[in-house]
PDB file of C-alpha atoms in Angstrom:
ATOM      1  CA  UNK A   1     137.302  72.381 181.285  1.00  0.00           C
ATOM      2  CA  UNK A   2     133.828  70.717 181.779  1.00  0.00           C
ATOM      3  CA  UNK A   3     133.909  66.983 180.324  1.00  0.00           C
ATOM      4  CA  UNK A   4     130.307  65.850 179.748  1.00  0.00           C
ATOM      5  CA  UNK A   5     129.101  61.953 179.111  1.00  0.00           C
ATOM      6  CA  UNK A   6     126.423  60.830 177.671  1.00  0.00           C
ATOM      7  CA  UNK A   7     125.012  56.866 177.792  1.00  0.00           C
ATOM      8  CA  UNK A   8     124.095  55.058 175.733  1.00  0.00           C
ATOM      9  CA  UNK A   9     124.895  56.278 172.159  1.00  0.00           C
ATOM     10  CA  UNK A  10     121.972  54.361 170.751  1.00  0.00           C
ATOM     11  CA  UNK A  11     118.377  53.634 171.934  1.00  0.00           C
ATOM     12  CA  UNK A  12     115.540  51.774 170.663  1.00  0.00           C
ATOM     13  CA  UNK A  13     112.428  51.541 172.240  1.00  0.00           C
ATOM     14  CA  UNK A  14     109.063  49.908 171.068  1.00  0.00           C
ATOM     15  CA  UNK A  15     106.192  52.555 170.918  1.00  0.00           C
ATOM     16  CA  UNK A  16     104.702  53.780 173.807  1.00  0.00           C
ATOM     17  CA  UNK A  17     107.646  52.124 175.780  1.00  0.00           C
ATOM     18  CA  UNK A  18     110.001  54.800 178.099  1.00  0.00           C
ATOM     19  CA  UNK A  19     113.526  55.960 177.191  1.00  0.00           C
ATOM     20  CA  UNK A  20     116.404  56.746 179.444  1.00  0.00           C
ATOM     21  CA  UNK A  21     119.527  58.523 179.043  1.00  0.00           C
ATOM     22  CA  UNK A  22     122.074  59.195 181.137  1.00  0.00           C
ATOM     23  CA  UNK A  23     124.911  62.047 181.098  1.00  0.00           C
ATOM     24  CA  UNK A  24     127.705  63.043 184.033  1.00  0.00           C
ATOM     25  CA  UNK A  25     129.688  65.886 184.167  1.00  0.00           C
ATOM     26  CA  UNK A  26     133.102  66.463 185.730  1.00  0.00           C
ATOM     27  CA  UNK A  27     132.785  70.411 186.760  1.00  0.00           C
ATOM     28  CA  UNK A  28     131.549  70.915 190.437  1.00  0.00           C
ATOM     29  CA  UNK A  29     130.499  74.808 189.209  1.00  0.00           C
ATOM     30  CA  UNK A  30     128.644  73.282 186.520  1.00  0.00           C
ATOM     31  CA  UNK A  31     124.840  74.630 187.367  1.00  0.00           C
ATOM     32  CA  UNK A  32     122.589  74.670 184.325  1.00  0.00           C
ATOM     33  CA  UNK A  33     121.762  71.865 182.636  1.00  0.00           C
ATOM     34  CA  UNK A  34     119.801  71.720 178.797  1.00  0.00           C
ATOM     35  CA  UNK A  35     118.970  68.996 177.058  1.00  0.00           C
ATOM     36  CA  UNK A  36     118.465  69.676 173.111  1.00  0.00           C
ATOM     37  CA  UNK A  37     116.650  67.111 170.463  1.00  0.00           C
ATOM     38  CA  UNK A  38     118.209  67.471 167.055  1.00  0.00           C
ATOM     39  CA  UNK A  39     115.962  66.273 164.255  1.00  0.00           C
ATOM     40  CA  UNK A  40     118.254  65.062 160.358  1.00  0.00           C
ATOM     41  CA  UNK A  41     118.846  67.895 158.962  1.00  0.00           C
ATOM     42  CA  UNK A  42     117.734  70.761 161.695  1.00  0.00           C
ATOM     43  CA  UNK A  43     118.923  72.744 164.154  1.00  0.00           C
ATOM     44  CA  UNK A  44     119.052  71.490 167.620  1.00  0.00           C
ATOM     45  CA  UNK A  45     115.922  72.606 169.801  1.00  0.00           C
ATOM     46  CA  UNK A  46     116.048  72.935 173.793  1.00  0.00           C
ATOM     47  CA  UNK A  47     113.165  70.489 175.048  1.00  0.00           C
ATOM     48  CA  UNK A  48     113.954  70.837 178.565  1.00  0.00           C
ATOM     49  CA  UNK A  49     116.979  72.107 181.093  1.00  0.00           C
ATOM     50  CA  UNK A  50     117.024  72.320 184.793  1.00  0.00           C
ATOM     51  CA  UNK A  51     119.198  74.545 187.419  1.00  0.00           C
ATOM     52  CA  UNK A  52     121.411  73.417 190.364  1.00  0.00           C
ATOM     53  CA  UNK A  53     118.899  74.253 192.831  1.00  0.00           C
ATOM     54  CA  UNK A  54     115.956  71.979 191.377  1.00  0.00           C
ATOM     55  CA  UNK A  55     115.956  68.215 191.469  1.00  0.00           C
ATOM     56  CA  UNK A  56     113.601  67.643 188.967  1.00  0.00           C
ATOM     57  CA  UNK A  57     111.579  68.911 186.511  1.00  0.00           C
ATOM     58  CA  UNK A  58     108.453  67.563 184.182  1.00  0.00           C
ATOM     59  CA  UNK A  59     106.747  68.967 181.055  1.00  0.00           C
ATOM     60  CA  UNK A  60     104.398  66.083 179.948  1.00  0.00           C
ATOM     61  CA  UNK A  61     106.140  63.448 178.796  1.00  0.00           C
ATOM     62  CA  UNK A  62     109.832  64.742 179.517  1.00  0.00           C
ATOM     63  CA  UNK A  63     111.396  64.670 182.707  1.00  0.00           C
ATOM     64  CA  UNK A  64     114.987  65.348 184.004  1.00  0.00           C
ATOM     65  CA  UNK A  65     116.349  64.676 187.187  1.00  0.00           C
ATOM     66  CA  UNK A  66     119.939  66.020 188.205  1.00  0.00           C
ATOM     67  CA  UNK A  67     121.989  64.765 191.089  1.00  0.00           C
ATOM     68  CA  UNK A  68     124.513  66.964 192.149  1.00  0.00           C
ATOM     69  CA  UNK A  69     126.568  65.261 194.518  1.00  0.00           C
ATOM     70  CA  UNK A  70     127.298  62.379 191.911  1.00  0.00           C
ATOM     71  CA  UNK A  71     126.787  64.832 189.313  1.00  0.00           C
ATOM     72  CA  UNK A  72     124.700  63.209 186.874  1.00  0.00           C
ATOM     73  CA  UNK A  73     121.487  64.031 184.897  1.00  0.00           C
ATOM     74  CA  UNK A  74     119.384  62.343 183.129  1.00  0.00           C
ATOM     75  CA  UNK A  75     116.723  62.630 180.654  1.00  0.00           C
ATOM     76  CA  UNK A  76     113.305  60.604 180.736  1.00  0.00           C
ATOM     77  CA  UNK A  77     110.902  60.252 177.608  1.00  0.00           C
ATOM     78  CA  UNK A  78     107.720  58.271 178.982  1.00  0.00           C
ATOM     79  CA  UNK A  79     104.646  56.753 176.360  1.00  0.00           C
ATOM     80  CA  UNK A  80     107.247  56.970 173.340  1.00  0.00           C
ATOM     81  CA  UNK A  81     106.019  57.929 169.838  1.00  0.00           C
ATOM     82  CA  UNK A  82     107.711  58.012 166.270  1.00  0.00           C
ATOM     83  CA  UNK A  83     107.961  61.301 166.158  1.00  0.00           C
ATOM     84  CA  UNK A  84     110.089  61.024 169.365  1.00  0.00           C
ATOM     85  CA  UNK A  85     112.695  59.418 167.250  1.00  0.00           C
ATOM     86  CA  UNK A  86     116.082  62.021 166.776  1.00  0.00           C
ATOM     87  CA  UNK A  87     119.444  62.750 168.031  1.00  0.00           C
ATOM     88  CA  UNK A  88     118.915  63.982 171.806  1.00  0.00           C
ATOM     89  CA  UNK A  89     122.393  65.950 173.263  1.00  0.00           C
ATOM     90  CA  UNK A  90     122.717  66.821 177.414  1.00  0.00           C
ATOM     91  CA  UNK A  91     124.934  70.159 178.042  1.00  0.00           C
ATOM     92  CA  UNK A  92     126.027  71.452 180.804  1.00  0.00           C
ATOM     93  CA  UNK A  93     127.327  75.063 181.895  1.00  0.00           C
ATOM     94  CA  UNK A  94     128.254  77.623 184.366  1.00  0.00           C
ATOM     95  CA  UNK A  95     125.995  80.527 184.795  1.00  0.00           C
ATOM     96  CA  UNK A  96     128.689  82.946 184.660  1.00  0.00           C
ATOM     97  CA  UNK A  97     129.981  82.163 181.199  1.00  0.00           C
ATOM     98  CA  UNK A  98     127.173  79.993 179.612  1.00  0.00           C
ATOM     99  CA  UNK A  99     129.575  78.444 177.764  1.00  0.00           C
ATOM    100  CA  UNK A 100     127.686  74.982 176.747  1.00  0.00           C
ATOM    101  CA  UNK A 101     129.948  71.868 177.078  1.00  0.00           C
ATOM    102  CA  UNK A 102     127.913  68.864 174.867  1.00  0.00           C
ATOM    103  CA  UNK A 103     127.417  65.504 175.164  1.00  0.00           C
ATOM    104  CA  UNK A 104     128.202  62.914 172.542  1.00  0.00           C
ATOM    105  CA  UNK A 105     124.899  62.644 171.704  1.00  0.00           C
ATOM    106  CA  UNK A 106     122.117  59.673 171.534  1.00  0.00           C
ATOM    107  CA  UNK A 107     119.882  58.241 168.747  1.00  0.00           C
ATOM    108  CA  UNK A 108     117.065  57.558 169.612  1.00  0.00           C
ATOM    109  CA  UNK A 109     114.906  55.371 167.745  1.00  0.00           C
ATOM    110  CA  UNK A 110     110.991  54.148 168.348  1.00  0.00           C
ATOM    111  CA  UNK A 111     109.628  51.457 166.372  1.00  0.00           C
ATOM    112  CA  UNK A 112     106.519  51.595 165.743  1.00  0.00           C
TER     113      UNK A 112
ATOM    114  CA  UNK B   1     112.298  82.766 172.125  1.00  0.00           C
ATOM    115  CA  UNK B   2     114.421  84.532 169.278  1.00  0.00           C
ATOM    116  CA  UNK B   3     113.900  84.448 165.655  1.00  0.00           C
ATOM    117  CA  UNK B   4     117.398  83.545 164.422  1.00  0.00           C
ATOM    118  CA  UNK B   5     118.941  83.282 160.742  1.00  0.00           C
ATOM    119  CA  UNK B   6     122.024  82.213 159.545  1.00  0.00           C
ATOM    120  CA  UNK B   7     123.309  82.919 155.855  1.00  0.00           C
ATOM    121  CA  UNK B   8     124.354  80.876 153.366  1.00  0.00           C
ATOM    122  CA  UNK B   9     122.416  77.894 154.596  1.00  0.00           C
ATOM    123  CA  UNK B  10     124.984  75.910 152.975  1.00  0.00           C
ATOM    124  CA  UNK B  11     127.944  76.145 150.740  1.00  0.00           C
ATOM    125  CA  UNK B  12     130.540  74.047 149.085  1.00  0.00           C
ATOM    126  CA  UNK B  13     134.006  76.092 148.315  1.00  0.00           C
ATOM    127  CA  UNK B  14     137.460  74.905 146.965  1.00  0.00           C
ATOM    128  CA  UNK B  15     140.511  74.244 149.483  1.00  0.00           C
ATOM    129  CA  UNK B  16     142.374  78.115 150.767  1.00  0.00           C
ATOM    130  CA  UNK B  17     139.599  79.857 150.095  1.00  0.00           C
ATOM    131  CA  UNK B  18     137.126  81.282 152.858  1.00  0.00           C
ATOM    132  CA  UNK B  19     133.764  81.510 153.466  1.00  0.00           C
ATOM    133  CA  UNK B  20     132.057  83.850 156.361  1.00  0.00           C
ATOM    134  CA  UNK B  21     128.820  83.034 157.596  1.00  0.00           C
ATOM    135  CA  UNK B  22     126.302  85.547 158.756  1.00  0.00           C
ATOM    136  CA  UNK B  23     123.894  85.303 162.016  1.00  0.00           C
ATOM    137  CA  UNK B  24     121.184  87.712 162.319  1.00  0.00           C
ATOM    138  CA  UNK B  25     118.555  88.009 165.312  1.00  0.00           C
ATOM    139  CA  UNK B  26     115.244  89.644 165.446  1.00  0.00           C
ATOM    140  CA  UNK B  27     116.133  91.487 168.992  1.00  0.00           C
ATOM    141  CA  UNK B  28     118.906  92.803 171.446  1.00  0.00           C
ATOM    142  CA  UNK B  29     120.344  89.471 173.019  1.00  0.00           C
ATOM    143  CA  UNK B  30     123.070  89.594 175.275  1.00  0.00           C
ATOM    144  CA  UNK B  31     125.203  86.686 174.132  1.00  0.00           C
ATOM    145  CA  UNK B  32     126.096  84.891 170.969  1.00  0.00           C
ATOM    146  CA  UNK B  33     128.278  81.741 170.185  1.00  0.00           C
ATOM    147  CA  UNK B  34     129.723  79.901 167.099  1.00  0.00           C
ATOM    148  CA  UNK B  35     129.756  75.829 167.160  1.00  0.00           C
ATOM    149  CA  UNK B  36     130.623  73.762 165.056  1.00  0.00           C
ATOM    150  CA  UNK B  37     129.215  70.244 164.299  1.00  0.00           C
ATOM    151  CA  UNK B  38     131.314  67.335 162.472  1.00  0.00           C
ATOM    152  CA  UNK B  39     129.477  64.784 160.244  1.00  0.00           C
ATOM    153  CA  UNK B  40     127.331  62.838 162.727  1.00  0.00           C
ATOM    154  CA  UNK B  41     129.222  64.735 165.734  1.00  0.00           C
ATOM    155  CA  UNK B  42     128.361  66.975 168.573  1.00  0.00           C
ATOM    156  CA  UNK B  43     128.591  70.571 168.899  1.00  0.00           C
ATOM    157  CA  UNK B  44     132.004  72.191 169.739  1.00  0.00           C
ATOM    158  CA  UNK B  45     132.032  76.078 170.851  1.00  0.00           C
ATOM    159  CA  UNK B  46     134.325  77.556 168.977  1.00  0.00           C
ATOM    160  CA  UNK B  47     133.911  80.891 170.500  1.00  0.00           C
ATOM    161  CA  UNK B  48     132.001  83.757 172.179  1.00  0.00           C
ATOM    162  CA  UNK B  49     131.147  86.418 170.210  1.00  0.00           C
ATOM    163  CA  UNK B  50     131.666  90.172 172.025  1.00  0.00           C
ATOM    164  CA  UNK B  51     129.685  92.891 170.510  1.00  0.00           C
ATOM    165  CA  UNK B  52     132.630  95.511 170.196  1.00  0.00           C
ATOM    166  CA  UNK B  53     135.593  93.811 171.193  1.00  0.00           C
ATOM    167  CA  UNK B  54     137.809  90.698 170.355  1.00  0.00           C
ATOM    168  CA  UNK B  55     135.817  87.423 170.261  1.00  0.00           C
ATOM    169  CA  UNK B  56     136.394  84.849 172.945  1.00  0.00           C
ATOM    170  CA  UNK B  57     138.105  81.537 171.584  1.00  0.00           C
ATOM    171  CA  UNK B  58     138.247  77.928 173.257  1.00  0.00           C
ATOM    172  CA  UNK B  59     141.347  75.932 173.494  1.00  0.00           C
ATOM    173  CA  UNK B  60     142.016  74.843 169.882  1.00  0.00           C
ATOM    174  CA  UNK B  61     140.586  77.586 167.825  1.00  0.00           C
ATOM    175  CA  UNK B  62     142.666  80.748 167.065  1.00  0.00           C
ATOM    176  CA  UNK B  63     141.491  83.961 165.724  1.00  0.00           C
ATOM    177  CA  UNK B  64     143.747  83.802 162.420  1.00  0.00           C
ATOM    178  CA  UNK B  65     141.220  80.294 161.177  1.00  0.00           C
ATOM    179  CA  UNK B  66     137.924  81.473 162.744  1.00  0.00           C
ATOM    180  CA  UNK B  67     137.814  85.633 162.782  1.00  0.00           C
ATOM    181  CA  UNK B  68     134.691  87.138 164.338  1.00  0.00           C
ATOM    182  CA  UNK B  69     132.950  90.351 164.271  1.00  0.00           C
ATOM    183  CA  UNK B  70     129.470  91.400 166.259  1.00  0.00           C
ATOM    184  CA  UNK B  71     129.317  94.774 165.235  1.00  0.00           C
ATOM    185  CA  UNK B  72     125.797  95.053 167.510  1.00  0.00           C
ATOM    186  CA  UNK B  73     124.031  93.106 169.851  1.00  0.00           C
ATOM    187  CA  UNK B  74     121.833  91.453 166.665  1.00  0.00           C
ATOM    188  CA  UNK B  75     124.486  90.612 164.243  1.00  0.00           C
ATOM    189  CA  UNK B  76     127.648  88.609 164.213  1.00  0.00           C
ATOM    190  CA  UNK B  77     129.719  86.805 161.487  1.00  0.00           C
ATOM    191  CA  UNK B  78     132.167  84.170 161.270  1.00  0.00           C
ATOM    192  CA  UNK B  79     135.032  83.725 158.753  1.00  0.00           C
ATOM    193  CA  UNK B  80     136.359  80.046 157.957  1.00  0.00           C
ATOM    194  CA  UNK B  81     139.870  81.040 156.101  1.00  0.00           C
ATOM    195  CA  UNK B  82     141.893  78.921 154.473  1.00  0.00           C
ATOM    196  CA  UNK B  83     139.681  75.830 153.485  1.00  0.00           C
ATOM    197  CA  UNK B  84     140.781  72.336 154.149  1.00  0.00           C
ATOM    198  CA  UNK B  85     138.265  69.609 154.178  1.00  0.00           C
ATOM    199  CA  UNK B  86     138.899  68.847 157.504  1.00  0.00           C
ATOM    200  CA  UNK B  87     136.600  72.256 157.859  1.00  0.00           C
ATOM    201  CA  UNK B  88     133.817  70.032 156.251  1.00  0.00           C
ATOM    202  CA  UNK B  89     130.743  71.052 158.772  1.00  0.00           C
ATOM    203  CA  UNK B  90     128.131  72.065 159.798  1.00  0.00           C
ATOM    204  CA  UNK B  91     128.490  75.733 161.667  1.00  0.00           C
ATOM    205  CA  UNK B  92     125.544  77.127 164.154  1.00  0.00           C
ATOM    206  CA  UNK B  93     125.174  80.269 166.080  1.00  0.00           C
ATOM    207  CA  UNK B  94     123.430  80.342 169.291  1.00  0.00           C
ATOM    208  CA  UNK B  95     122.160  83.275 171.564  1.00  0.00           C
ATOM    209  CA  UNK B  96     121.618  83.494 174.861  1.00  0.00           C
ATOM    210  CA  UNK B  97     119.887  85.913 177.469  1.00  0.00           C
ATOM    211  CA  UNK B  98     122.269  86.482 180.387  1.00  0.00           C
ATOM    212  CA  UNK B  99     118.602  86.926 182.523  1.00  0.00           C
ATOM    213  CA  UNK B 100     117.330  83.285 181.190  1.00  0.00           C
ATOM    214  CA  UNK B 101     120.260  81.205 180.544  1.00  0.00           C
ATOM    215  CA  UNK B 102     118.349  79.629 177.758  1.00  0.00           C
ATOM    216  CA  UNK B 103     120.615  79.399 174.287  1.00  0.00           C
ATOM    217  CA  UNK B 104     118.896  78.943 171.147  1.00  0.00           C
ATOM    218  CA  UNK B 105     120.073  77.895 167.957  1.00  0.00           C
ATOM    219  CA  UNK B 106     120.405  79.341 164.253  1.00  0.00           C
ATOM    220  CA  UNK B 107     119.313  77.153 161.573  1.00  0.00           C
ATOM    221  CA  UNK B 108     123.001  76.308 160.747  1.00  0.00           C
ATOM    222  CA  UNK B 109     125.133  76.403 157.441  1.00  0.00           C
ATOM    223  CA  UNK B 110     126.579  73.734 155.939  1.00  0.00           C
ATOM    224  CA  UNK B 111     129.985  73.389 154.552  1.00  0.00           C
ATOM    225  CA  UNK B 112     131.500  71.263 152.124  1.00  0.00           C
ATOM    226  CA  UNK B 113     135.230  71.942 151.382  1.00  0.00           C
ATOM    227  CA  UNK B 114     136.446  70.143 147.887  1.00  0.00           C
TER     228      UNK B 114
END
């Protein structure tokens, strides 16, 4: 089955600073890719995901970027605020079975 | 995106007892999960669930621990049986649109076992 990593486990950044996380994934067929912020206490919430056939992808401060051939993703968080600060999980799937196969997981914290 | 509840939002029960956990939608979605999520963990799928047939399980969970029903495409339970607290979690439902790929999550529901 899919085996997803995720880099580092913990991340602080000052305040307005960028944060970077990293995640690889072992299945070739593996073509949709979410990334999901989890907040103490809530639910995890899709912030962003991007498809096989796109490269990258921006929605204001969030950008992704996958790389098929080494197949890695990662997630980028530029101009960093508190409310930035939560757990932030990469997934990864086939489109035929959208099974989701998580990451470990990163915390993410901005001091402010 | 889909309006999705989960009931109990959390419970605590005593070991070999069970507790089944309801997740309601507010439209027709094509697919629904069950995860589960250890104390400061990540999310395991325990299984697809199949509106009118046998739920799908991943390597590790069997039916006998985890049953599942989805009676229709906007309902679906789980059953924990036979508490240990090694089942100590927190247990989510997700749906998905087989059009938009996108899978959302229920609020979650919280289990202590004693």
């Amino acid at each position: 089955g899919e085996n997803v990593e995720q880099h580092p486990s913990t991340l602080s950044v000052q305040e307005g600073d960028s944060a970077v996380i990293k995640c690889t994934y072992s299945d070739s067929a593996s073509n949709y890719f979410p990334w999901y912020k989890q907040e103490l206490g809530k639910r995890p919430q899709l912030i962003i995901d991007i498809r096989s056939n796109v490269g990258e992808k921006k929605d204001q401060r969030i950008a992704v970027t996958l790389n098929k051939t080494a197949k890695h993703f990662s997630l980028h968080i530029t101009e960093t605020q508190p409310e930035d600060s939560a757990v932030y999980f990469c997934a990864a799937s086939r489109s035929n079975d959208y099974k989701l196969s998580f990451g470990a997981g990163t915390t993410v914290t901005v001091r402010a | 995106s889909a309006v999705i509840s989960q009931k109990p939002s959390r419970d605590i029960c005593q070991r070999g007892t069970s507790l089944t956990i309801q997740c309601q939608v507010d439209s027709q979605v094509t697919m629904m999960f069950w995860y589960r999520q250890q104390p400061g963990q990540s999310l395991t799928l325990i299984a697809t669930a199949n509106q009118g047939s046998e739920a799908t399980y991943e390597s590790g969970f069997v039916i006998d621990k985890f049953p599942i029903s989805r009676p229709n495409l906007t309902f679906s339970t789980l059953t924990v049986s036979n508490l240990s607290p090694e089942d100590s979690s927190i247990y989510l439902c997700s749906v998905a649109d087989r059009a938009k790929e996108t899978q959302y999550f229920g609020p979650g529901t919280r289990l202590l076992v004693l």
